PDB file of C-alpha atoms in Angstrom:
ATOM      1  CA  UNK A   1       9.304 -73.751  57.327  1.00 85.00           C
ATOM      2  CA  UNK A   2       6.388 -75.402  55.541  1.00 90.00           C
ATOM      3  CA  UNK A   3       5.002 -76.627  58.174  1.00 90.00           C
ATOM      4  CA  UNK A   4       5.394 -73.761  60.565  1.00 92.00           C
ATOM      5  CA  UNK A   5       3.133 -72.239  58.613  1.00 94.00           C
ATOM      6  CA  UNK A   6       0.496 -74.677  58.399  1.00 95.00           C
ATOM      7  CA  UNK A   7      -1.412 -73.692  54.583  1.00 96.00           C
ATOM      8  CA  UNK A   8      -4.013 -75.806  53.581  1.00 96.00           C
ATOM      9  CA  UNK A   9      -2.458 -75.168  49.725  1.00 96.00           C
ATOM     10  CA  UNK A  10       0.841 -74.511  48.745  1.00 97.00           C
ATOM     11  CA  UNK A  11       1.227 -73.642  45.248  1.00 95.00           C
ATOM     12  CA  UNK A  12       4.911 -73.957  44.096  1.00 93.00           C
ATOM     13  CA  UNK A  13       7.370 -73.062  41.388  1.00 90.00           C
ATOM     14  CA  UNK A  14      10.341 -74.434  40.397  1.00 88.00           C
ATOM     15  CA  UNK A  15       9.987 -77.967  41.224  1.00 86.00           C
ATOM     16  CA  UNK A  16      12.271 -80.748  39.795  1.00 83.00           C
ATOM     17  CA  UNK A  17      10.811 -81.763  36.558  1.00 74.00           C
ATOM     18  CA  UNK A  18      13.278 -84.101  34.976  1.00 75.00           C
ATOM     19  CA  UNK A  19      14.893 -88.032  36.309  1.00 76.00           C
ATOM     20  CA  UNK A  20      12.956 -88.766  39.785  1.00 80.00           C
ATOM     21  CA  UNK A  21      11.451 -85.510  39.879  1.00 83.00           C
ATOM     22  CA  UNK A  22       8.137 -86.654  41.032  1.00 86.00           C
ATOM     23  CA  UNK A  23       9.597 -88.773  43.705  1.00 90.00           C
ATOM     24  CA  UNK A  24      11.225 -85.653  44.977  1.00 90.00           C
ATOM     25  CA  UNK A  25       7.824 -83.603  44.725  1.00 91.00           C
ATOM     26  CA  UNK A  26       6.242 -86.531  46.642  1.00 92.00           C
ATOM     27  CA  UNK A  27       9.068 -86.898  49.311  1.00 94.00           C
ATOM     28  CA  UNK A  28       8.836 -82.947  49.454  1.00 94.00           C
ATOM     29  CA  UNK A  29       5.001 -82.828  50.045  1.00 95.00           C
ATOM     30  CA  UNK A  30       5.273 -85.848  52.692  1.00 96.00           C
ATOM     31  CA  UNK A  31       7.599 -83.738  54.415  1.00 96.00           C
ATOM     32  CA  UNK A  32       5.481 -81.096  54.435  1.00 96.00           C
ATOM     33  CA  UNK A  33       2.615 -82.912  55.942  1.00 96.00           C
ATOM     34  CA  UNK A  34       1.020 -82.578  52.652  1.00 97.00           C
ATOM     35  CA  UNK A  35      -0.704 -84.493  49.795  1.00 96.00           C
ATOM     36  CA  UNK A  36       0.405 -83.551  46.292  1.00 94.00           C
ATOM     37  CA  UNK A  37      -1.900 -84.594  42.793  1.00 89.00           C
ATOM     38  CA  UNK A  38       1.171 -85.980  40.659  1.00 82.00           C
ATOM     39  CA  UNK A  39       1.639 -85.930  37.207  1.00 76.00           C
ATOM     40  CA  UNK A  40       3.130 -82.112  36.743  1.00 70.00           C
ATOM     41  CA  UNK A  41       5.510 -83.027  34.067  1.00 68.00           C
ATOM     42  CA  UNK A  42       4.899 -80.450  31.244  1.00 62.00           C
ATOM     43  CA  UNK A  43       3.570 -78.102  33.829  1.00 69.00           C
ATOM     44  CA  UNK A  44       7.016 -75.495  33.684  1.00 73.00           C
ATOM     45  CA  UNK A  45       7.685 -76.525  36.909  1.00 85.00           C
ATOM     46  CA  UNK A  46       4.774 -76.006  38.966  1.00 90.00           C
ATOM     47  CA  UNK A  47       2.563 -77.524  40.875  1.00 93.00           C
ATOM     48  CA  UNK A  48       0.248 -77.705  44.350  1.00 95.00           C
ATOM     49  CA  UNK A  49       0.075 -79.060  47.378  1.00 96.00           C
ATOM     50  CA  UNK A  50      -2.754 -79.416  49.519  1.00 97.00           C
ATOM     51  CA  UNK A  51      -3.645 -80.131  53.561  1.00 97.00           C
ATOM     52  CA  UNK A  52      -6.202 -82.731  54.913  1.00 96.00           C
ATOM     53  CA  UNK A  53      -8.276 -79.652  56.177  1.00 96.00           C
ATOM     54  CA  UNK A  54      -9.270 -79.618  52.484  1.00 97.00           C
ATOM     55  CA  UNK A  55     -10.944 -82.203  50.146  1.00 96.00           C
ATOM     56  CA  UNK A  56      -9.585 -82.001  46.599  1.00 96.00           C
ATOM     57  CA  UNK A  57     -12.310 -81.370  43.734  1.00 95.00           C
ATOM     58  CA  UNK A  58      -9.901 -81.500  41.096  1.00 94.00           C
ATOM     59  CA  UNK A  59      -6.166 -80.919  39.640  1.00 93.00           C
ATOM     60  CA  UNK A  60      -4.445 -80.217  36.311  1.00 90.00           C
ATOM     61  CA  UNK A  61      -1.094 -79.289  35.363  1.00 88.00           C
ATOM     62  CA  UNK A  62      -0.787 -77.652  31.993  1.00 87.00           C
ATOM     63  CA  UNK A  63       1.744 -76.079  29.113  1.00 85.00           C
ATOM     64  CA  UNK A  64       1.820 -72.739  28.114  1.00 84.00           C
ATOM     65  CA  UNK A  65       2.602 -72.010  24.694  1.00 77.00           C
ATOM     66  CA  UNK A  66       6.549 -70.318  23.968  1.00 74.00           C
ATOM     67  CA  UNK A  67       8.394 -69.680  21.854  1.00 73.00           C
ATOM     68  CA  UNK A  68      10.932 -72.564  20.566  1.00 77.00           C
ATOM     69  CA  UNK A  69      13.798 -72.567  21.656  1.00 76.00           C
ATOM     70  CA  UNK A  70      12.367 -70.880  25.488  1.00 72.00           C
ATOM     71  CA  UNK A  71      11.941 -72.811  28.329  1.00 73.00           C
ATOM     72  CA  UNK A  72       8.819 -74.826  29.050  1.00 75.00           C
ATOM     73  CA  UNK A  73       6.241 -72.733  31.124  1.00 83.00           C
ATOM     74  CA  UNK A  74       3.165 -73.484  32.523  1.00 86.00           C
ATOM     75  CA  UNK A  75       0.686 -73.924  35.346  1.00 90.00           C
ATOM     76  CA  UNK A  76      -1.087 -76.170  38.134  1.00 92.00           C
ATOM     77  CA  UNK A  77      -4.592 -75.599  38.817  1.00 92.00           C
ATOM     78  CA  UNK A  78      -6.643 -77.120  42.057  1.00 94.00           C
ATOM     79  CA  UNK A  79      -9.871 -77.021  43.228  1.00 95.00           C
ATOM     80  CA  UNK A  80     -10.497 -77.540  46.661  1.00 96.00           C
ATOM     81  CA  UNK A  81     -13.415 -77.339  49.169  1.00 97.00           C
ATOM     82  CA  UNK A  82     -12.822 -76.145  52.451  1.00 93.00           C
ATOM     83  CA  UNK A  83     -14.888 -76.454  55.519  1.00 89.00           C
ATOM     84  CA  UNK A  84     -18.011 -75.640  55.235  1.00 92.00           C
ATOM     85  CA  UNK A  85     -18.103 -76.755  51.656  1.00 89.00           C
ATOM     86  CA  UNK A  86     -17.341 -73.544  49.701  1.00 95.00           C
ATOM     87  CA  UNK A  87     -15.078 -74.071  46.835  1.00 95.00           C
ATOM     88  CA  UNK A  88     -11.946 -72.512  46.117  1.00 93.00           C
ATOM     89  CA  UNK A  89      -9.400 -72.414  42.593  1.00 93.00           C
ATOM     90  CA  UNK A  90      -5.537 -72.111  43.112  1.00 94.00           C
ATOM     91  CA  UNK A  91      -3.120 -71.371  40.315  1.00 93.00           C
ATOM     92  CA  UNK A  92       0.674 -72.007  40.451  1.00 92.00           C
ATOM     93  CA  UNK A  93       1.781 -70.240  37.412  1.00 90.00           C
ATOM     94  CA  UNK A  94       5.344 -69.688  35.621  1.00 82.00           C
ATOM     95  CA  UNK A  95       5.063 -66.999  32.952  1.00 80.00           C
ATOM     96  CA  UNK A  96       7.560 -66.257  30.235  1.00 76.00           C
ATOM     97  CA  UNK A  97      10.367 -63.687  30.783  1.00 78.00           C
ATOM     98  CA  UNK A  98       8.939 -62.281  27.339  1.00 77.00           C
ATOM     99  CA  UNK A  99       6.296 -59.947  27.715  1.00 80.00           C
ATOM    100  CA  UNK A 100       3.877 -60.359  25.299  1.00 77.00           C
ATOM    101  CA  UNK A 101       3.804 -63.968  25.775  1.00 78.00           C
ATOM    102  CA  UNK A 102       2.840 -63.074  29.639  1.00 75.00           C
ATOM    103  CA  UNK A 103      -0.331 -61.174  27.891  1.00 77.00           C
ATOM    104  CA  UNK A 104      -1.138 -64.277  25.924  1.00 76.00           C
ATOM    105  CA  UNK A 105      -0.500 -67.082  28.835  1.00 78.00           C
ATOM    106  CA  UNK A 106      -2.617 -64.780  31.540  1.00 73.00           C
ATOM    107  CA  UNK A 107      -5.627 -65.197  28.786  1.00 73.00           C
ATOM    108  CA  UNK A 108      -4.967 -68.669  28.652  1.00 73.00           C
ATOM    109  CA  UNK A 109      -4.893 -68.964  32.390  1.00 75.00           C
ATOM    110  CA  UNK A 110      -7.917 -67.019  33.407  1.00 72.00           C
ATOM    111  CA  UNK A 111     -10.169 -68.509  30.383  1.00 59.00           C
ATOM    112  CA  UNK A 112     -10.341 -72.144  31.476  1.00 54.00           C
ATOM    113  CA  UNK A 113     -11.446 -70.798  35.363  1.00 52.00           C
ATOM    114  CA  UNK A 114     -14.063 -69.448  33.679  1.00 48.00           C
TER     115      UNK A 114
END
């Protein structure tokens, strides 16, 4: 399906976070036809991939602050430039089910793009 479509960034949720998770991401992503950045432990189970049509600027993969004892949440950022050199920020993020920490996170988000 991935690849029928053909993005040059796929940002995803859910991905497995725990034992082998990133060889799963990467096997996933090579699959896809795609390069992923790594590291998105602590990242509530997001992250990005990206196609060769784009040259990667930069990637993070960050916590959100919750609640204890709620689920880790979080978000993947890249930065990518795509032909003709203009630049471009995606965000993969995975809010809280509690809405007021949604308020908080989206200022978290947003402020670092800045």
């Amino acid at each position: 399906m991935v690849r029928a479509i053909d993005p040059d960034v796929l940002c995803l949720q859910e991905v497995p976070r725990r034992l082998l998770g990133g060889r799963r991401v990467a096997r996933f992503a090579a699959a896809c036809g795609m390069h992923w950045p790594g590291r998105h432990r602590g990242s509530g189970g997001t992250t990005v991939l990206t196609s060769d049509r784009v040259r990667v600027l930069g990637a993070e993969h960050l916590r959100l602050p919750v609640r204890w004892p709620d689920r880790t949440r979080g978000y993947a950022v890249v930065r990518v430039a795509v032909p003709g050199g203009r630049e471009l920020t995606a965000v993969s993020v995975h809010l809280s089910l509690e809405a007021h920490e949604r308020v908080s996170s989206q200022g978290a988000v947003v402020t670092p793009l800045d």
